[in-house]
Structures are given as structure tokens and as C-alpha cells.
Amino acid sequence: MNIVIKNGRVIDPASATDAILDVLIRDDRIAEIDTNINYSDGEGVIDAGGCLVLPGLIDMHVHFREPGREDIETIIGGSRVAAKSGYTGVCTMPNTNPVIDNQALVRFIKLEAEKGPINVYPMATITKGSKGEEISEMGELIRAGAVAFTDDGQPVTSSVLMRRALEYSRMFDVPIVSHAEDLLLTDDGIMNEGVNSTLLGLKGIPKESEETMIARDVLLTRLTGGRLHVCHVSSGGSVDIIAAGKRKGVQVTCETAPHYFALTDDAVAEWMSMAKMKPPLRTEADRRAIIEGLRNGAIDVIATDHAPHSLNEKMQEMEYAPFGIVGLETAVPLIITILVRENNFSYLQAFEKVTLNPAKILKIDRGRIAKGAAADITIINPEAKVAITNSFMLSRCKNSPFIGRELCGKVEYTICGGNIVYSAK
Amino acid sequence: MSSLKRKDLLDIQSLSLEEINLICKSARYFKDIFTRSVKSVPVLRGKTVCTLFYEPSTRTRISFELAAKRLSADMINVSVSTSSVVKGESLIDTVHTLEAMKADYIVMRHAASLAPHFLSKNIKASVINAGDGFHAHPTQALLDAYSILERKSSLEGLRIGIVGDIRHSRVARSDIEVFKKLGAKVVLCGPPTLVPDEFKIYGVDITYNLDEVLPDLDVINMLRIQKERQKGSLFPSLREYHRLFALTEDRMARCKPDVILMHPGPINRGIEVDNSVVESPNIIMNEQVTNGVAVRMAIFYLLAGGAPLEEMKEESAG
């Protein structure tokens, strides 16, 4: 069936379009974009008056826990959560059990994802077994469908191995995705080191644990001519280092997560383990620097680091609870509420971070509303209020410090490959 | 006000000055009671107090136990080695079990900071924090404040030094908070690795030179130095630590003659305090232990809703 989306405000960062236009979808492609496309038989009509019509959102950092912890989340289940949250594409992290370090496992994820509503772009490990000893078979993994490489969850501690990975991957032009952390500096810390960790008597993680590793990786990228993408940037110092690398022409990109522009470590006293993630929530100065980095382009991407955990694991002493929070369901409301409404981002500015930019980094032909492009479209009512409650969260695990908030920005439709995969109606 | 209008006692931060004064005032009555021949009163008769210790402790657990028994409560001791905790039961499940057995008060010691706070949000029983991680040890701080008040009429304007491993000390954090609330000036002393600058948020002074501040101090609280901290390179050797920060006879001679010396115990003789100083009349370690029982009795009593103290004194006299 064909679909015509009427009267929506089309936001396409690739062409810098921000205008009221109709969009016609034929099969799995965008067939026409114009003012007032006439309705004709055989076409479903979506009235998008008052809504944003965006390229389908892409989250390049999610944990769907399969294989290994299907009790927490699965590829299909996570894909449904993503569809409900406005996403038509996600990158799954390879730190599952077993880790995604061979072709069969990449193909398994692709096969599972085919049963789900959206596109899944698996990342595979940088090193075999994610052990940090030998680089993975990157060529084979790419052939099977991997789009990038990361040992996310832990850093590549060996500098020489990181150098080799950045060097070797050049022939495929794929990003090496760095979880930047000096584990010796982290030293079993569980929250940001600073005034709050002092008051709460919790072991701190200095921001330098992240920043020194990013500095190392930027320098190794300069040395090798590889392509680096830095995960979950949380501190102002990290933004400065990456911006300096970009100015010098180093091929470095990075992402931050909504919680780093929405919260500070002030949230830890109340939310405890629900506000425990790596890197940890930082200070207000860092939060401001993240917002400015998003504004000036030092930060390319917003990715959620969606990390479901079982409530059993989270409902224990903060020190013993695992790191990570769910992020998919709250991403759009936080982008609209914090970036657009509170910090005057334009829609183009805010949404290129979840559409065009991740597509460019991953080199996937998505993230645009253009004639002939894949019909991946997200329709959002930016004025509608959403109450973040347990029942709003579709994830089986509701480990979020945003529960109880009322935010703005409601996903109305998610269309993936020409199919309506989610409708709020 | 004659009771604490709260379910739990978790930290000093959440206590008002009025509540702190009430606890100290009540502790005086209870000290009278339990230092005479008939030592118990029926304030908590029929109530059950459970001490749940996830970390080894002798003096704090015994102090709570004695306080509860003096108030005629029934006591259960749960320690990690004898409970199902070793079978991997979660904290929440363990405490729900105790609640199902109708424990009224859970006195908890835990190695993880905020564990009692987490617990208090999820159960109905009163939770009393007997020390959580590096975070808080409110009953120790209250007994420290009370012990100073026995010798000085007020803490207002007193200069109190806390010496040692401040970074890893729940006693230091709670002491700072209670001393500041009562109007004292607090100076922290130790190497920068153990006294991070972040502590300035409390409105305290920091010095790395004990000798510089020694003559001005009215009270010195010497913290126990954990020998294993040396392994984390927080200081290079016990010898150097002793030379820079121990309370030696020489340093003692430069203190005010009526200086109050405190130690939360157990003491490392010859490390943070020299042997000869331990024998000094200025050191009030044993009074601190006695007062600990009185303060904990007062806390139980006030959390239970209080009662006119005069009436209770008569009853116990009978």
C-alpha cells in the first residue's frame, strides 16, 4: 500500500529542508515530496498537521542483550521498543554472551532482526572475544553485515592494539568505535568524582578516566589515518579534545546520550542505581558543555546507550548494581524538551544528530527525506506532552531516572521501509 | 518537641539542629539511668530490634544491643556469616523476611554507601544507620558531639580538628556535619590523598600540617588509619604517616592543656596515637563508648515516639 503524509512540517537535515510539505510513499521508497500532493486511490492518508515529519531516527548505540540475556531484552523485543520510540534503525552493541566476534553471530542478529519491525545494523567486536588481545576478522564480519567495530562495555586497553585496529580498518573505511575509559583511573568508582561523590561517600570516577583515553585515541587516529567514533561522551574536557582533533583534520566523530544533556550527578542521591551508568552523570558545567558541543557540531550524534537491566539487578545496593539505564523511550521527548525547548535548538540542528549524521558515519543510505530514498519516516508531535510512567516504558526493564517526569514530544508514527511499524493511535 | 518525627535515622544531613539537641538532651537522662544499679526501663517492651550487620563490628553492634536491652526490647542479631546472605539472598529479600517476623527497628551496618537509604525507601520498619560505606555513621557522630558537650557547655566557636583518612571515613563525614550544625569550626588534617579538596563544600578548613594547627585546637578527633590504604599508594609508609600525622608525646605537649582527644576506636596504638598519649587524661575514648549506649538509647526512645521523661524516670526507679 502507498501512503501520503499530508500537511506535516518536513525536517530533512540533508537538504536543510524545513517546510510544510506532503510526502508520498510508494512501496518502500519515497516517491514524491511536494506542496499539496493530490490524494488518489489506493493510498492511505496520514494527516500530519502540527507534526514534524522526519527521516526515520537512527540510534547507533543500543544493547539488546541477545544472545545471552534474553530474559532482559531480545533483538525483536528491543526493535519493537525502538519502533515505538520513533527509531527505524539501531546499532546493536556486540558485548553479548557470546560476544559478536564471528560471522555466524552477525548473521544471527541480522536473521532475528528480519522478524522485527526495524533495521538493525550490528556492530562487531574490535578484538576477538573482546579480550583486547588480537583484532577480529574485520573483513569477514563486514561481509556478514557488521557496520562498525567496538569493544563497548570496556576499553581497548592496549595502545598498540588500538593502533593496529585503526590502521587495519582503513581498507574498509569503517569506524572504530571507542568506549574510552582508563580502568586504572576508574578504580572501581561508581559515580562522577566530585562534590556529590564526596557527600555521598561513593567512590568517584574522575572525568580524566574518559578524557585521557579519548586523547590517546584521537592521537592514534592522527597517527594511523583511521576513522574513530567515540561513544557516550559525558564531559566538557572530552568535547574539547574531540573538537581539537577535528580542527587538526583527524577523522574523529562522537556521540553523547540524552542523559548527559538532561541530568547531572545531583540525580544520584535520589535515584541511586537508576542513575548509575558509565560514564557517569557529570556536573552542570559538563552538561552545559555537552549541549554547546551538540550546538557547534563538536558532537555529531545523539545515541541512547539503551541498556536494559533486570530490576533484580538494579534493586540492590548501588555499589553492586550494574551500570546502565534504558534510553530509547525517553530519547525523543528529551531531545525536544531539553534541546529544542530549553536550549533553542532548531529542529534541523537537533534531529541531524539522530538521522543524517549517524547514517553518514555508518555509511548507510538512510537518514534523508528525498525522492527515491528509503521510506523510513518518523512523525512526531512536538507539542504533545508525554508522561514518563512505568506503563509508557515498553521495555521489560524500566530502569530509568526519568520516570515520573512530564516531557514534550510524542511519537505519532514510525514508518520503516514503507510500512507503518508503530502508530500512537 | 519530645520525639523524632521520622521513621528512620539515616544520616546527620537530614537531622535538624532541634533534633540533634533533643537527642543530646535525652541522652543525658539515659546516661543517668544506665549508670545506676537498676539499669533498664520498659520503653521498648514488646518491640523487636534487629541488628543486621553486613560488615564486622564489635563495639557498635554491642552498643546498639545494650541500648535496646536497657530499653527492654527483644533483640535479634543477624550477621552475614550465619544468615542466608551467604546463599546470595538480596538485601531487600533479607529485610522483607525480618519485616515479616515483625521487626520494628532494623539497625544496619553495610559496606556499601547508601544501602540503608535504599532499604528505607522499600520497607516499613524503622531503619537506623549503624554505618554505611564511606558515607555516614550518624550515631557515632551524635555520641561524639554529646561527649564534647559533657566537657564543654557548647560547641559554638570550638575549633575541632579531625585527623587522618578523611576520604574513606564515614565517621569524618558525619562528625563534620554534626559539628558544623552545632556551630564549631572544623579543620581537616591529613595528606592530600586522604583529604580531597572536595571536602571544602562542608565549609571546613584543610591543612596538611598538623603542627601548624595543633595549638589552636579545642578538640582533636584522631581517625583510625587503615593499614591497607598504603597498598593503594595513598601514603608511602606507616613510618612516614606517623611522623607527619600521629599524636605523639611531643605534639601532645604543644596542645591546649584542656584539649579533648577523641578516637572512634579501635585504636592503632603507635600508629595514629602513641602509647603514652592513650594513657593521657585528655583522651575520652572510654567515655565515648559509655555515651554511645546512652545516645543510642535516646535515639530508640525518640524514634518510638518518646514519652515524658520524668514519668519514665519514676517508673524505672520503682
XYZ file of C-alpha atoms in Angstrom:
743
model
C 0.000 0.000 0.000
C 1.067 3.552 -0.657
C 0.909 6.277 1.947
C 0.583 10.010 1.632
C 1.621 12.126 4.612
C -0.274 15.409 4.435
C 0.441 18.848 5.909
C 3.431 17.864 8.035
C 6.454 20.027 8.749
C 9.152 18.164 6.848
C 12.548 18.380 8.515
C 15.338 16.997 6.338
C 18.824 17.913 7.564
C 20.492 16.572 4.383
C 18.774 19.178 2.200
C 18.244 21.694 5.025
C 14.518 21.484 4.348
C 12.150 22.824 6.981
C 8.803 23.372 5.307
C 5.197 22.252 5.248
C 5.122 19.582 2.559
C 3.325 16.400 1.635
C 5.288 13.175 1.253
C 4.176 10.287 -0.910
C 5.453 6.805 -0.211
C 5.191 4.141 -2.877
C 6.119 0.665 -1.673
C 9.398 1.032 0.214
C 10.550 4.315 -1.329
C 9.740 7.981 -1.069
C 8.113 8.781 -4.405
C 7.316 12.439 -4.155
C 7.744 15.439 -1.892
C 5.679 18.458 -2.773
C 3.183 21.002 -1.600
C -0.260 19.511 -1.705
C 0.081 16.097 -3.311
C -3.348 15.083 -4.560
C -4.904 12.116 -2.919
C -5.536 9.230 -5.259
C -6.982 5.778 -4.850
C -5.049 3.074 -3.116
C -3.225 5.431 -0.848
C -3.515 5.654 2.911
C -3.572 9.186 4.242
C -1.807 10.354 7.390
C -2.743 13.847 8.455
C 0.469 15.176 9.969
C -0.831 18.696 10.631
C 1.091 20.199 13.564
C 3.633 17.377 13.440
C 7.245 17.017 12.377
C 7.935 14.637 9.510
C 11.485 13.402 9.986
C 13.771 10.843 8.404
C 13.447 7.634 10.427
C 15.593 8.043 13.548
C 18.803 6.049 13.929
C 20.268 5.068 17.297
C 23.832 3.914 16.837
C 24.217 2.564 20.375
C 21.798 0.059 21.907
C 22.149 -3.092 23.981
C 19.503 -5.680 23.117
C 21.148 -8.383 25.275
C 20.634 -11.212 22.774
C 22.313 -13.656 22.650
C 22.818 -14.424 26.318
C 20.369 -12.419 28.368
C 17.085 -12.896 26.539
C 15.383 -12.652 29.942
C 16.223 -8.930 29.878
C 15.716 -7.987 26.230
C 15.777 -9.564 22.781
C 16.538 -8.327 19.291
C 12.863 -8.460 18.313
C 11.639 -7.013 21.637
C 14.203 -4.243 21.564
C 13.297 -3.474 17.960
C 9.667 -3.001 18.980
C 10.743 -0.626 21.749
C 12.806 1.266 19.168
C 9.877 1.449 16.723
C 7.609 2.815 19.438
C 10.276 5.368 20.263
C 10.498 6.669 16.671
C 13.550 4.712 15.535
C 13.796 2.895 12.227
C 17.401 1.825 12.669
C 19.652 0.811 15.540
C 23.187 -0.451 16.010
C 23.385 -3.325 18.457
C 26.471 -3.483 20.629
C 28.447 -6.711 20.473
C 29.058 -7.188 24.216
C 26.548 -10.019 24.441
C 27.226 -13.552 25.583
C 28.843 -14.809 23.455
C 30.289 -11.565 22.121
C 29.703 -10.795 18.437
C 33.138 -11.584 17.061
C 32.354 -14.001 14.223
C 30.315 -14.017 11.047
C 27.760 -16.574 12.247
C 26.770 -14.355 15.138
C 26.468 -11.271 12.942
C 24.217 -13.261 10.613
C 22.190 -14.482 13.591
C 21.459 -10.890 14.594
C 20.511 -9.970 11.028
C 18.202 -13.007 10.814
C 16.494 -12.233 14.117
C 16.122 -8.598 13.122
C 14.294 -9.582 9.923
C 11.424 -10.786 12.122
C 11.299 -7.407 13.855
C 9.891 -4.071 12.667
C 13.036 -2.023 12.035
C 16.548 -2.147 10.595
C 19.284 -3.496 12.810
C 22.903 -2.713 11.982
C 25.114 -4.910 14.141
C 28.461 -3.781 15.394
C 31.082 -6.456 15.943
C 33.998 -6.518 18.329
C 37.322 -4.843 17.650
C 39.138 -7.755 19.260
C 38.451 -11.484 19.305
C 36.337 -12.319 22.313
C 36.548 -8.630 23.203
C 39.609 -9.684 25.125
C 41.856 -6.935 23.836
C 44.480 -9.354 22.531
C 44.008 -9.876 18.772
C 41.960 -7.909 16.232
C 38.791 -9.534 14.879
C 38.330 -10.691 11.294
C 37.019 -7.325 10.198
C 36.662 -8.168 6.506
C 34.627 -11.303 7.199
C 32.483 -9.515 9.755
C 31.703 -6.680 7.351
C 30.770 -9.221 4.666
C 28.301 -10.738 7.144
C 26.729 -7.337 7.835
C 28.708 -5.601 10.576
C 28.812 -1.813 10.133
C 31.456 -0.864 12.687
C 33.669 -2.292 15.414
C 33.652 -1.726 19.135
C 34.603 -3.452 22.371
C 31.949 -1.317 24.082
C 31.485 -2.070 27.728
C 35.207 -1.944 28.123
C 38.094 -0.046 26.576
C 40.802 -1.374 24.296
C 43.451 -1.006 26.955
C 46.427 -1.863 24.759
C 47.529 1.211 22.831
C 49.330 -0.830 20.213
C 46.254 -2.960 19.575
C 44.127 0.152 19.190
C 46.704 1.460 16.747
C 46.533 -1.748 14.706
C 42.721 -1.735 14.686
C 42.635 1.869 13.438
C 45.285 1.037 10.839
C 43.790 -2.234 9.592
C 40.236 -0.901 9.362
C 41.353 1.820 6.925
C 40.972 -0.511 3.960
C 37.273 -0.917 4.785
C 36.668 2.707 5.728
C 34.642 1.724 8.816
C 34.689 3.456 12.173
C 36.451 2.043 15.188
C 34.039 2.872 17.980
C 35.777 3.583 21.242
C 34.487 3.059 24.752
C 37.032 5.449 26.186
C 37.953 4.640 29.741
C 41.147 4.216 31.707
C 40.125 1.403 34.026
C 43.014 2.089 36.387
C 41.777 5.637 36.912
C 38.194 4.428 37.219
C 39.467 2.213 40.048
C 36.081 0.656 40.880
C 34.405 4.060 41.033
C 30.642 4.122 40.633
C 29.701 7.771 40.094
C 31.305 11.015 38.976
C 34.144 12.088 41.233
C 33.353 15.442 42.767
C 31.337 17.159 45.419
C 28.424 14.721 45.213
C 30.566 11.603 45.452
C 32.268 13.176 48.467
C 28.990 13.960 50.188
C 27.536 10.534 49.460
C 30.694 8.621 50.324
C 30.609 6.816 46.969
C 33.773 6.026 45.057
C 34.287 8.518 42.272
C 35.260 8.120 38.619
C 37.258 11.184 37.571
C 36.347 12.599 34.157
C 40.016 12.208 33.317
C 39.374 8.458 33.115
C 37.387 9.206 29.956
C 39.367 12.196 28.712
C 42.852 10.663 28.790
C 41.623 7.697 26.752
C 39.892 9.921 24.200
C 43.105 11.952 23.879
C 45.035 8.736 23.265
C 42.555 7.525 20.651
C 42.485 10.873 18.830
C 46.284 10.849 18.646
C 46.342 7.246 17.413
C 43.787 8.183 14.766
C 46.032 11.015 13.644
C 48.942 8.592 13.549
C 47.129 5.938 11.530
C 44.713 7.895 9.351
C 41.912 5.632 10.588
C 38.382 6.617 11.448
C 37.423 6.973 15.113
C 33.981 7.319 16.637
C 33.881 7.989 20.373
C 30.971 6.545 22.347
C 28.932 8.246 25.060
C 30.883 11.463 25.638
C 29.990 12.854 29.053
C 32.465 15.578 29.987
C 33.344 19.053 28.761
C 37.007 18.092 28.564
C 36.157 15.251 26.177
C 34.270 17.654 23.921
C 37.306 19.977 23.846
C 39.693 17.157 22.934
C 37.451 15.918 20.124
C 36.900 19.450 18.805
C 40.669 19.999 18.791
C 41.117 16.738 16.854
C 38.535 17.822 14.294
C 40.277 21.180 13.843
C 43.501 19.325 13.093
C 41.739 17.259 10.456
C 41.674 13.982 12.389
C 38.797 11.732 11.263
C 37.008 11.660 14.586
C 33.298 11.757 15.337
C 31.465 11.232 18.585
C 28.151 10.717 20.276
C 26.575 11.689 23.554
C 23.476 10.290 25.234
C 20.333 12.165 26.270
C 21.016 11.636 29.979
C 24.248 13.615 29.678
C 22.394 16.703 28.470
C 19.377 16.140 30.725
C 20.880 15.236 34.114
C 23.842 15.849 36.403
C 25.258 13.845 39.285
C 22.822 15.695 41.538
C 20.380 12.951 40.474
C 22.380 10.191 42.166
C 21.268 10.841 45.760
C 17.634 10.339 44.814
C 17.829 7.795 42.010
C 20.825 5.770 43.223
C 21.307 2.727 40.970
C 18.779 4.099 38.442
C 21.242 6.940 37.851
C 24.257 4.661 37.644
C 25.842 4.349 34.223
C 29.221 4.509 32.551
C 30.485 7.080 32.008
C 28.689 8.576 34.981
C 26.471 11.663 35.070
C 28.764 14.660 35.477
C 28.385 18.240 36.685
C 26.253 21.128 35.450
C 29.328 22.616 33.721
C 29.769 19.347 31.806
C 26.080 19.212 30.936
C 26.317 22.749 29.533
C 29.444 21.805 27.566
C 27.661 18.778 26.073
C 24.779 21.000 24.953
C 27.189 23.526 23.419
C 29.140 20.699 21.748
C 25.909 19.489 20.166
C 25.116 23.031 19.052
C 28.511 23.789 17.495
C 28.968 20.376 15.899
C 31.784 19.056 18.076
C 29.335 16.284 18.977
C 27.907 14.621 15.863
C 25.396 12.156 17.194
C 22.898 11.522 19.957
C 22.769 7.802 20.761
C 20.920 6.386 23.729
C 23.254 3.679 25.079
C 19.956 1.918 25.801
C 20.988 -0.577 28.483
C 18.175 -2.611 29.974
C 18.894 -4.492 33.187
C 16.635 -6.697 35.254
C 15.004 -4.967 38.169
C 16.506 -7.608 40.486
C 19.942 -6.483 39.471
C 19.139 -2.791 39.768
C 17.204 -3.094 43.055
C 20.210 -3.618 45.239
C 22.942 -1.638 46.926
C 24.095 0.985 44.422
C 27.657 -0.269 44.571
C 26.606 -3.755 43.468
C 24.044 -2.758 40.819
C 25.122 -2.891 37.152
C 25.860 0.231 35.092
C 23.317 1.437 32.535
C 19.815 2.795 32.002
C 17.196 2.375 29.288
C 17.125 5.282 26.870
C 15.086 4.605 23.738
C 11.641 5.567 25.022
C 12.779 8.871 26.531
C 15.119 9.996 23.735
C 12.679 11.965 21.546
C 10.945 13.677 24.489
C 14.326 14.652 25.955
C 15.669 15.961 22.637
C 12.586 18.115 22.166
C 12.223 19.221 25.778
C 15.858 19.874 26.653
C 17.471 20.798 23.334
C 14.676 22.414 21.317
C 12.511 23.959 24.020
C 15.010 24.769 26.780
C 18.076 25.465 24.640
C 16.589 26.837 21.422
C 17.981 24.234 19.041
C 16.305 24.286 15.645
C 14.652 21.026 14.668
C 17.216 20.649 11.884
C 20.054 21.094 14.354
C 18.640 18.674 16.911
C 17.486 15.933 14.570
C 20.518 15.734 12.298
C 22.131 14.065 15.359
C 19.736 11.125 15.111
C 19.257 10.924 11.338
C 21.768 12.239 8.823
C 24.893 12.191 10.983
C 24.733 8.602 12.217
C 23.846 7.466 8.662
C 26.942 9.221 7.315
C 29.229 7.766 9.991
C 27.852 4.270 9.414
C 27.777 4.801 5.627
C 24.203 3.558 5.375
C 21.873 5.004 2.772
C 19.319 6.298 5.258
C 18.576 9.390 7.257
C 17.143 11.522 4.408
C 13.752 12.526 3.120
C 14.380 12.670 -0.599
C 12.794 11.352 -3.758
C 13.947 7.769 -4.202
C 15.222 7.401 -0.642
C 14.135 4.525 1.591
C 10.729 5.193 3.093
C 11.906 5.389 6.725
C 9.957 8.219 8.327
C 9.155 9.276 11.866
C 6.242 11.591 12.655
C 6.385 13.453 15.949
C 4.002 15.875 17.589
C 6.454 18.225 19.313
C 3.801 19.994 21.379
C 2.112 16.913 22.816
C 3.005 16.105 26.408
C 4.122 12.636 27.366
C 4.056 11.353 30.920
C 7.049 9.093 31.516
C 5.491 6.320 33.578
C 6.145 2.628 34.010
C 3.383 1.882 31.527
C 4.826 4.350 28.996
C 8.033 2.315 29.045
C 7.665 -0.598 26.671
C 10.979 -2.140 27.716
C 10.586 -5.030 30.095
C 13.122 -3.264 32.249
C 12.120 0.146 33.464
C 15.459 1.228 34.832
C 15.157 4.926 34.064
C 15.727 8.023 36.189
C 13.141 9.893 34.108
C 10.138 8.016 35.434
C 7.675 10.492 36.896
C 8.580 13.317 34.538
C 6.316 15.009 32.055
C 8.084 15.886 28.812
C 7.150 17.194 25.383
C 7.381 15.342 22.096
C 5.193 12.418 21.221
C 5.988 9.871 18.539
C 2.829 9.527 16.408
C 4.011 7.220 13.637
C 7.085 5.248 12.774
C 7.305 4.105 9.174
C 10.066 1.721 8.181
C 10.561 0.579 4.577
C 7.122 1.920 3.693
C 5.343 0.008 6.478
C 3.717 1.670 9.466
C 5.571 -0.155 12.264
C 4.210 1.991 15.070
C 1.181 4.217 15.413
C 0.170 6.007 18.597
C -3.475 5.838 17.529
C 9.064 18.579 70.586
C 9.511 15.381 72.551
C 10.044 12.842 69.797
C 11.684 12.484 66.421
C 9.002 12.845 63.791
C 10.697 10.489 61.392
C 10.727 6.811 60.518
C 14.461 6.413 60.059
C 17.762 7.757 61.266
C 19.988 7.596 58.213
C 22.433 10.477 58.356
C 23.206 13.765 60.070
C 22.426 15.807 56.974
C 18.708 15.114 57.290
C 18.583 15.965 61.042
C 17.634 19.461 62.147
C 19.566 21.293 64.831
C 16.498 20.936 67.046
C 16.534 17.154 66.612
C 20.256 16.961 67.375
C 19.783 18.966 70.560
C 16.842 16.797 71.548
C 18.901 13.625 71.129
C 21.765 15.050 73.209
C 19.383 16.267 75.907
C 17.628 12.908 76.111
C 20.930 11.044 76.144
C 21.729 12.761 79.444
C 18.664 11.163 81.096
C 19.522 7.750 79.739
C 23.090 8.008 80.900
C 21.761 8.632 84.427
C 19.572 5.582 84.124
C 22.046 3.066 82.916
C 24.899 4.134 85.141
C 22.908 3.323 88.283
C 22.229 -0.104 89.754
C 18.853 -0.843 88.116
C 19.748 -0.142 84.554
C 16.684 -0.818 82.447
C 13.435 0.926 81.590
C 10.428 -0.522 79.770
C 10.300 1.955 76.915
C 10.592 -0.606 74.128
C 8.871 -3.518 75.877
C 7.304 -5.776 73.242
C 9.265 -4.190 70.412
C 11.794 -6.063 68.339
C 15.129 -4.621 67.358
C 17.157 -6.390 64.741
C 20.803 -5.646 64.147
C 21.764 -6.521 60.594
C 25.489 -6.279 60.120
C 26.966 -6.800 56.680
C 30.352 -5.747 57.955
C 32.211 -6.932 61.017
C 31.850 -4.678 64.034
C 32.102 -5.307 67.725
C 31.629 -2.077 69.573
C 28.855 -0.557 67.504
C 26.779 -3.735 67.429
C 27.211 -4.366 71.143
C 26.414 -0.741 71.916
C 23.141 -0.934 69.981
C 22.339 -4.285 71.525
C 22.930 -2.998 75.030
C 20.898 0.141 74.350
C 17.967 -1.922 73.082
C 18.156 -4.332 76.042
C 18.274 -1.456 78.541
C 15.015 -0.308 76.976
C 13.533 -3.817 77.365
C 13.306 -4.560 73.638
C 13.652 -8.042 72.180
C 16.847 -8.407 70.221
C 17.824 -10.372 67.169
C 21.343 -10.300 65.812
C 21.802 -11.131 62.169
C 25.334 -11.237 60.927
C 26.366 -12.105 57.437
C 28.153 -15.353 58.177
C 25.151 -17.017 59.855
C 22.347 -15.833 57.603
C 21.107 -16.705 54.152
C 23.020 -13.712 52.880
C 25.871 -16.065 52.131
C 23.474 -18.003 49.904
C 23.175 -14.900 47.756
C 19.871 -13.536 49.066
C 19.361 -9.886 48.159
C 19.285 -7.182 50.806
C 15.646 -6.405 50.058
C 14.585 -10.044 50.434
C 16.531 -10.479 53.662
C 14.885 -7.444 55.183
C 11.412 -8.384 53.965
C 11.909 -11.624 55.863
C 12.797 -9.715 59.017
C 9.803 -7.465 58.494
C 7.548 -10.465 58.094
C 8.749 -11.526 61.534
C 7.620 -8.081 62.699
C 10.954 -6.485 63.475
C 10.253 -2.865 64.406
C 13.761 -1.494 64.105
C 16.467 -2.533 61.700
C 19.908 -1.382 62.792
C 22.094 -1.787 59.754
C 25.797 -1.689 59.079
C 26.768 -2.083 55.437
C 29.937 -1.737 53.390
C 28.031 -0.111 50.516
C 27.281 3.604 50.849
C 23.554 4.462 50.800
C 22.471 0.857 51.455
C 20.300 1.955 54.451
C 18.788 4.767 52.367
C 17.921 2.333 49.614
C 16.425 -0.014 52.198
C 14.396 2.658 53.988
C 12.597 3.553 50.769
C 11.452 -0.019 50.352
C 10.392 -1.191 53.825
C 8.070 -0.060 56.583
C 10.289 -0.743 59.618
C 12.471 1.995 61.091
C 15.983 1.868 59.736
C 18.864 3.089 61.879
C 22.133 3.504 60.061
C 24.995 1.970 62.011
C 27.482 2.971 59.306
C 27.252 2.756 55.503
C 30.361 2.596 53.340
C 32.264 5.849 53.412
C 29.034 7.784 53.700
C 27.598 8.201 57.186
C 27.762 6.975 60.759
C 25.220 9.247 62.424
C 25.067 7.577 65.856
C 28.857 7.808 66.198
C 28.733 11.495 65.298
C 25.949 12.156 67.782
C 27.836 10.392 70.560
C 30.954 12.372 69.650
C 29.020 15.637 69.878
C 27.414 14.544 73.131
C 30.787 13.578 74.600
C 32.209 17.024 73.829
C 29.112 18.628 75.335
C 29.765 16.786 78.597
C 33.042 18.662 78.933
C 32.206 21.942 77.231
C 28.891 23.706 77.600
C 28.534 24.229 73.863
C 30.255 23.521 70.565
C 29.709 27.096 69.379
C 33.059 28.526 68.290
C 35.112 25.467 69.298
C 37.940 24.565 66.961
C 37.801 20.857 66.207
C 40.468 19.014 64.254
C 39.776 15.717 62.502
C 42.996 13.960 61.577
C 43.630 11.038 59.270
C 41.900 9.208 56.445
C 39.033 11.607 55.832
C 38.360 10.356 52.292
C 37.349 6.866 53.342
C 35.731 7.808 56.648
C 32.016 7.785 57.341
C 32.805 8.983 60.864
C 34.556 12.053 59.475
C 31.658 12.965 57.183
C 29.039 12.629 59.912
C 31.248 14.346 62.502
C 31.844 17.295 60.191
C 28.113 17.662 59.632
C 27.147 17.466 63.289
C 29.979 19.721 64.490
C 29.184 22.329 61.842
C 25.488 22.252 62.709
C 26.366 22.849 66.353
C 28.491 25.876 65.452
C 32.028 24.501 65.700
C 34.875 25.372 63.350
C 36.294 22.235 61.770
C 39.746 21.713 60.342
C 40.667 18.530 58.485
C 44.228 17.271 58.509
C 45.959 14.524 56.581
C 47.811 14.032 53.305
C 46.016 15.350 50.150
C 45.455 11.761 49.011
C 43.281 11.222 52.088
C 41.839 14.758 52.379
C 40.464 15.723 48.950
C 39.658 19.375 48.251
C 36.004 18.475 47.648
C 35.536 18.426 51.432
C 35.617 22.229 51.361
C 31.957 22.016 50.342
C 31.264 21.376 54.048
C 32.719 24.779 54.941
C 35.784 23.350 56.670
C 39.460 24.268 56.563
C 42.004 21.809 55.252
C 45.622 21.616 56.332
C 48.426 19.194 55.556
C 50.462 20.420 58.515
C 49.239 19.140 61.858
C 51.810 21.102 63.860
C 50.576 24.383 62.419
C 47.033 23.961 63.800
C 47.722 21.897 66.913
C 47.992 24.746 69.486
C 44.621 26.218 68.439
C 42.538 23.061 68.676
C 39.986 22.513 71.447
C 39.162 19.014 70.280
C 41.167 16.545 68.220
C 39.496 13.500 66.725
C 42.118 11.007 65.580
C 40.730 8.594 62.980
C 41.878 5.045 62.678
C 44.271 4.624 59.784
C 43.543 1.529 57.682
C 46.833 -0.167 57.010
C 45.628 -1.487 53.649
C 45.375 2.089 52.294
C 49.128 2.008 51.907
C 48.705 -0.539 49.098
C 46.705 1.969 47.064
C 49.640 4.380 47.312
C 47.595 6.805 49.377
C 50.618 7.175 51.617
C 54.047 5.622 51.236
C 54.628 4.060 54.650
C 53.241 3.912 58.158
C 56.542 5.362 59.379
C 56.092 8.493 57.295
C 52.425 8.731 58.225
C 53.347 8.508 61.890
C 55.989 11.203 61.560
C 53.604 13.608 59.852
C 50.236 12.949 61.460
C 50.443 10.847 64.636
C 49.602 12.286 68.012
C 52.930 11.850 69.793
C 54.012 12.942 73.236
C 55.848 15.906 71.690
C 52.771 17.062 69.866
C 50.655 16.478 72.962
C 52.891 18.939 74.815
C 52.012 21.642 72.301
C 48.242 21.176 72.610
C 45.976 23.265 74.833
C 46.097 21.834 78.379
C 42.378 21.052 78.363
C 42.302 19.689 74.803
C 39.810 16.876 74.307
C 41.256 13.889 72.465
C 38.841 11.558 70.769
C 39.136 8.328 68.821
C 36.270 6.315 67.341
C 38.163 3.080 68.034
C 39.513 0.567 67.621
C 42.811 2.339 68.130
C 46.090 1.504 66.364
C 48.493 2.159 69.220
C 51.747 3.567 67.939
C 50.320 4.472 64.542
C 47.854 7.334 64.800
C 48.237 7.743 68.564
C 51.324 6.965 70.644
C 51.024 4.653 73.632
C 51.781 7.344 76.166
C 49.035 9.577 74.751
C 46.466 6.797 75.069
C 47.005 6.984 78.845
C 46.504 10.783 78.950
C 43.564 12.141 80.985
C 42.640 14.249 77.966
C 41.664 11.210 75.941
C 37.966 10.352 76.283
C 37.753 7.124 74.295
C 36.113 5.186 77.103
C 33.592 7.937 77.832
C 32.727 7.865 74.138
C 31.906 4.166 74.454
C 29.716 4.723 77.533
C 27.985 7.685 75.919
C 27.388 5.631 72.794
C 24.946 3.441 74.703
C 23.153 6.483 76.145
C 22.862 8.193 72.779
C 21.557 5.046 71.109
C 19.001 4.572 73.905
C 17.874 8.149 73.310
C 17.546 7.504 69.567
C 15.444 4.365 70.045
C 13.304 6.160 72.591
C 12.732 9.211 70.433
C 12.029 7.209 67.274
C 9.488 5.186 69.279
C 7.558 8.401 69.793
C 9.091 9.469 73.088
C 7.246 9.875 76.373
C 7.570 12.381 79.157
C 10.994 11.620 80.546
C 10.115 12.496 84.163
C 7.352 9.907 84.222
C 9.691 7.299 82.839
C 12.318 8.045 85.450
C 9.801 7.398 88.205
C 8.678 4.159 86.654
C 12.201 2.886 86.336
C 13.019 3.918 89.876
C 10.185 1.711 91.130
